[in-house]
Tab-separated table of C-alpha atoms in Angstrom:
chain	number	residue	atom	x	y	z
A	44	MET	CA	111.429	-122.988	86.134
A	45	THR	CA	113.339	-120.245	84.342
A	46	ARG	CA	116.899	-119.393	85.169
A	47	PRO	CA	117.733	-115.958	86.485
A	48	THR	CA	119.177	-113.543	83.952
A	49	PRO	CA	122.967	-113.653	83.731
A	50	ARG	CA	124.614	-111.479	86.289
A	51	THR	CA	128.074	-111.656	84.846
A	52	HIS	CA	130.003	-111.639	81.688
A	53	GLY	CA	131.541	-114.914	82.906
A	54	GLU	CA	128.238	-116.820	82.852
A	55	ILE	CA	127.817	-116.099	79.159
A	56	LEU	CA	131.424	-117.009	78.470
A	57	ALA	CA	131.064	-120.327	80.329
A	58	ALA	CA	127.853	-121.112	78.441
A	59	ALA	CA	129.579	-120.372	75.131
A	60	ALA	CA	132.430	-122.739	76.071
A	61	ARG	CA	129.938	-125.501	76.896
A	62	ARG	CA	128.032	-125.005	73.632
A	63	PHE	CA	131.200	-124.849	71.507
A	64	ALA	CA	132.363	-128.102	73.149
A	65	VAL	CA	129.083	-129.855	72.316
A	66	THR	CA	128.136	-128.516	68.884
A	67	GLY	CA	131.323	-126.769	67.732
A	68	TYR	CA	131.887	-123.114	67.002
A	69	LYS	CA	130.154	-123.226	63.616
A	70	GLY	CA	127.261	-125.245	65.008
A	71	THR	CA	126.556	-122.838	67.867
A	72	SER	CA	124.459	-119.708	67.481
A	73	LEU	CA	124.189	-116.738	69.806
A	74	GLN	CA	120.603	-117.849	70.411
A	75	ASP	CA	121.896	-121.258	71.578
A	76	ILE	CA	124.207	-119.524	74.051
A	77	ALA	CA	121.400	-117.257	75.272
A	78	ARG	CA	119.135	-120.262	75.767
A	79	GLU	CA	121.881	-122.063	77.712
A	80	VAL	CA	122.225	-119.074	80.051
A	81	GLY	CA	118.509	-118.364	80.241
A	82	CYS	CA	118.568	-114.877	78.758
A	83	SER	CA	117.837	-113.102	75.505
A	84	LYS	CA	120.195	-112.896	72.550
A	85	ALA	CA	120.221	-109.131	73.154
A	86	ALA	CA	121.654	-109.752	76.638
A	87	VAL	CA	124.468	-111.803	75.116
A	88	LEU	CA	125.129	-109.023	72.604
A	89	TYR	CA	125.204	-106.492	75.448
A	90	HIS	CA	128.265	-108.300	76.828
A	91	PHE	CA	129.881	-109.455	73.562
A	92	ALA	CA	129.914	-107.954	70.070
A	93	GLY	CA	129.236	-111.388	68.575
A	94	LYS	CA	130.239	-115.019	68.515
A	95	GLU	CA	133.766	-114.185	67.310
A	96	ALA	CA	134.263	-111.933	70.357
A	97	LEU	CA	133.214	-114.803	72.639
A	98	LEU	CA	135.716	-117.114	70.994
A	99	ALA	CA	138.461	-114.485	71.117
A	100	GLU	CA	137.999	-114.093	74.869
A	101	LEU	CA	137.890	-117.857	75.430
A	102	MET	CA	141.136	-118.201	73.476
A	103	ALA	CA	142.923	-115.188	75.008
A	104	GLY	CA	145.068	-117.324	77.351
A	105	PRO	CA	146.330	-119.763	74.722
A	106	ILE	CA	146.925	-116.935	72.240
A	107	ALA	CA	148.999	-114.989	74.780
A	108	VAL	CA	151.171	-118.066	75.404
A	109	LEU	CA	151.450	-118.690	71.646
A	110	ARG	CA	152.689	-115.104	71.165
A	111	GLU	CA	155.254	-115.588	73.917
A	112	LEU	CA	156.441	-118.820	72.246
A	113	ASP	CA	156.681	-116.967	68.926
A	114	GLY	CA	158.930	-114.405	70.585
A	115	ARG	CA	161.197	-117.122	71.985
A	116	ILE	CA	161.627	-119.003	68.708
A	117	SER	CA	162.153	-115.874	66.613
A	118	ALA	CA	165.703	-115.516	67.942
A	119	LEU	CA	166.614	-119.180	67.387
A	120	THR	CA	167.592	-121.315	64.406
A	121	GLY	CA	168.103	-124.950	63.509
A	122	ALA	CA	167.774	-127.703	66.071
A	123	GLU	CA	167.380	-125.263	68.977
A	124	ALA	CA	164.429	-123.501	67.307
A	125	GLN	CA	162.874	-126.872	66.522
A	126	ARG	CA	163.275	-128.113	70.125
A	127	VAL	CA	161.889	-124.935	71.706
A	128	ALA	CA	158.971	-124.838	69.234
A	129	ALA	CA	158.038	-128.487	69.855
A	130	GLU	CA	158.327	-128.274	73.649
A	131	GLY	CA	156.565	-124.913	73.766
A	132	PHE	CA	153.647	-126.059	71.642
A	133	VAL	CA	153.242	-129.267	73.650
A	134	ASP	CA	153.248	-127.248	76.880
A	135	LEU	CA	150.651	-124.846	75.459
A	136	ALA	CA	148.424	-127.658	74.193
A	137	VAL	CA	148.527	-129.570	77.471
A	138	ARG	CA	147.965	-126.463	79.595
A	139	PHE	CA	145.035	-125.230	77.476
A	140	ARG	CA	143.630	-128.544	76.339
A	141	GLU	CA	140.048	-127.577	77.218
A	142	GLU	CA	140.225	-124.426	75.124
A	143	ILE	CA	141.874	-126.233	72.221
A	144	ALA	CA	139.265	-128.998	72.385
A	145	LEU	CA	136.593	-126.362	71.708
A	146	LEU	CA	138.052	-125.885	68.246
A	147	ARG	CA	138.559	-129.502	67.209
A	148	GLY	CA	138.133	-129.838	63.481
A	149	GLU	CA	137.511	-126.119	62.972
A	150	PHE	CA	141.012	-124.598	63.049
A	151	PRO	CA	141.277	-123.754	59.316
A	152	GLU	CA	137.950	-121.884	59.231
A	153	LEU	CA	138.652	-120.059	62.463
A	154	LEU	CA	142.143	-118.998	61.441
A	155	ALA	CA	140.643	-117.439	58.319
A	156	GLN	CA	138.646	-114.958	60.445
A	157	PRO	CA	140.166	-111.456	60.687
A	158	ALA	CA	140.335	-111.557	64.498
A	159	PHE	CA	142.657	-114.564	64.297
A	160	ALA	CA	144.890	-113.492	61.392
A	161	HIS	CA	147.837	-112.983	63.766
A	162	VAL	CA	147.428	-116.574	64.991
A	163	GLN	CA	147.731	-117.791	61.397
A	164	ARG	CA	150.994	-115.873	60.980
A	165	ILE	CA	152.380	-117.225	64.262
A	166	SER	CA	151.353	-120.752	63.238
A	167	GLU	CA	153.305	-120.379	60.002
A	168	ARG	CA	156.416	-119.263	61.909
A	169	LEU	CA	155.975	-122.217	64.284
A	170	ILE	CA	155.816	-124.598	61.313
A	171	GLU	CA	158.963	-122.963	59.895
A	172	ALA	CA	160.792	-123.494	63.202
A	173	LEU	CA	159.687	-127.134	63.306
A	174	THR	CA	160.623	-127.640	59.652
A	175	GLY	CA	164.144	-126.281	59.911
A	176	PRO	CA	166.064	-123.863	57.731
A	177	ASP	CA	166.220	-126.027	54.606
A	178	GLY	CA	162.397	-125.998	54.292
A	179	ARG	CA	162.197	-129.550	52.962
A	180	GLN	CA	158.691	-130.547	51.972
A	181	ASP	CA	158.706	-133.770	54.018
A	182	ALA	CA	159.798	-131.797	57.092
A	183	ARG	CA	157.016	-129.250	56.531
A	184	VAL	CA	154.422	-132.015	56.202
A	185	ALA	CA	155.708	-133.635	59.408
A	186	ALA	CA	155.527	-130.293	61.250
A	187	LEU	CA	151.981	-129.565	60.135
A	188	VAL	CA	150.744	-133.086	60.933
A	189	LEU	CA	152.474	-132.908	64.304
A	190	LEU	CA	150.804	-129.612	65.290
A	191	ALA	CA	147.375	-130.870	64.227
A	192	GLY	CA	147.931	-134.185	65.980
A	193	ILE	CA	149.025	-132.558	69.226
A	194	ALA	CA	145.967	-130.312	69.223
A	195	GLU	CA	143.662	-133.233	68.444
A	196	GLY	CA	145.378	-135.516	70.951
A	197	CYS	CA	144.998	-133.056	73.803
A	198	GLY	CA	141.247	-133.005	73.258
A	199	ALA	CA	140.902	-136.733	72.663
A	200	PHE	CA	142.936	-137.813	75.691
A	201	ALA	CA	141.218	-135.717	78.352
A	202	ASP	CA	141.477	-138.663	80.760
A	203	ILE	CA	145.300	-138.738	80.680
A	204	PRO	CA	146.895	-136.564	83.396
A	205	ASP	CA	149.101	-133.683	82.218
A	206	ASP	CA	152.266	-135.227	83.695
A	207	GLU	CA	151.735	-138.342	81.549
A	208	LEU	CA	150.425	-136.653	78.404
A	209	ARG	CA	153.279	-134.141	78.069
A	210	PRO	CA	156.098	-136.724	77.852
A	211	ALA	CA	154.036	-138.898	75.504
A	212	LEU	CA	153.472	-135.958	73.141
A	213	LEU	CA	157.135	-134.917	73.303
A	214	SER	CA	158.169	-138.468	72.448
A	215	VAL	CA	155.895	-138.428	69.392
A	216	ALA	CA	157.286	-135.024	68.382
A	217	ARG	CA	160.885	-136.247	68.547
A	218	ARG	CA	160.054	-139.256	66.387
A	219	ALA	CA	157.947	-137.314	63.873
A	220	LEU	CA	160.133	-134.307	63.171
A	221	VAL	CA	162.845	-134.372	60.549
A	222	PRO	CA	165.975	-133.275	62.429
A	223	ALA	CA	166.689	-129.630	61.756
A	224	THR	CA	170.223	-128.607	61.059
A	225	SER	CA	171.699	-125.204	60.909
A	226	PRO	CA	172.311	-124.069	57.356
A	227	PRO	CA	175.858	-124.727	56.181
A	228	PRO	CA	178.044	-121.655	55.966
A	229	ARG	CA	178.082	-120.074	52.550
A	230	PRO	CA	181.396	-120.250	50.734
A	231	PRO	CA	183.087	-116.904	50.217
A	232	LEU	CA	182.586	-115.290	46.872
A	233	ASP	CA	185.516	-115.792	44.549
A	234	PRO	CA	187.104	-112.577	43.411
A	235	PRO	CA	186.586	-111.922	39.724
A	236	HIS	CA	189.248	-113.329	37.455
A	237	HIS	CA	190.918	-110.980	34.991
A	238	ASP	CA	192.598	-112.484	31.996
């Protein structure tokens, strides 16, 4: 028995999410998505310009929240920036764990795509906030590992309720991050000496 042709944009989007979850973004073709829906590849392309457009729409919610977090941390420094960045990213990851799970293991390749270039820039600013103003290498490594671990953990622990996962992830973040301090004030410049 054949399925009826897709009536909505949403059916194709849901099928893409299911396929990405099973075979990954790279491992899924537009033909796979069409087959899942029961339509032609042309029908999928009628609704979406391509696979990247499907992913962009699936990730629109998390990206909007990531942009909002970027705006909040841009005005902060030191320990406050680090705290807001860690809490904000944990909240985002827990709230959108299904969407993030679609990308497990494929973040670097996806961030290299032109449609996601802004996400790469925001990610760098998030790492800077988590690292602190001194930019120590060990702090940067901790920040990067933490972000990757939070994203991976949200997908791996789908059976843990949000109200238990959030505090567990925040606890890990507090232990993993090198405490950020505000930069010390610069000493005033000495006036030139005339002999």
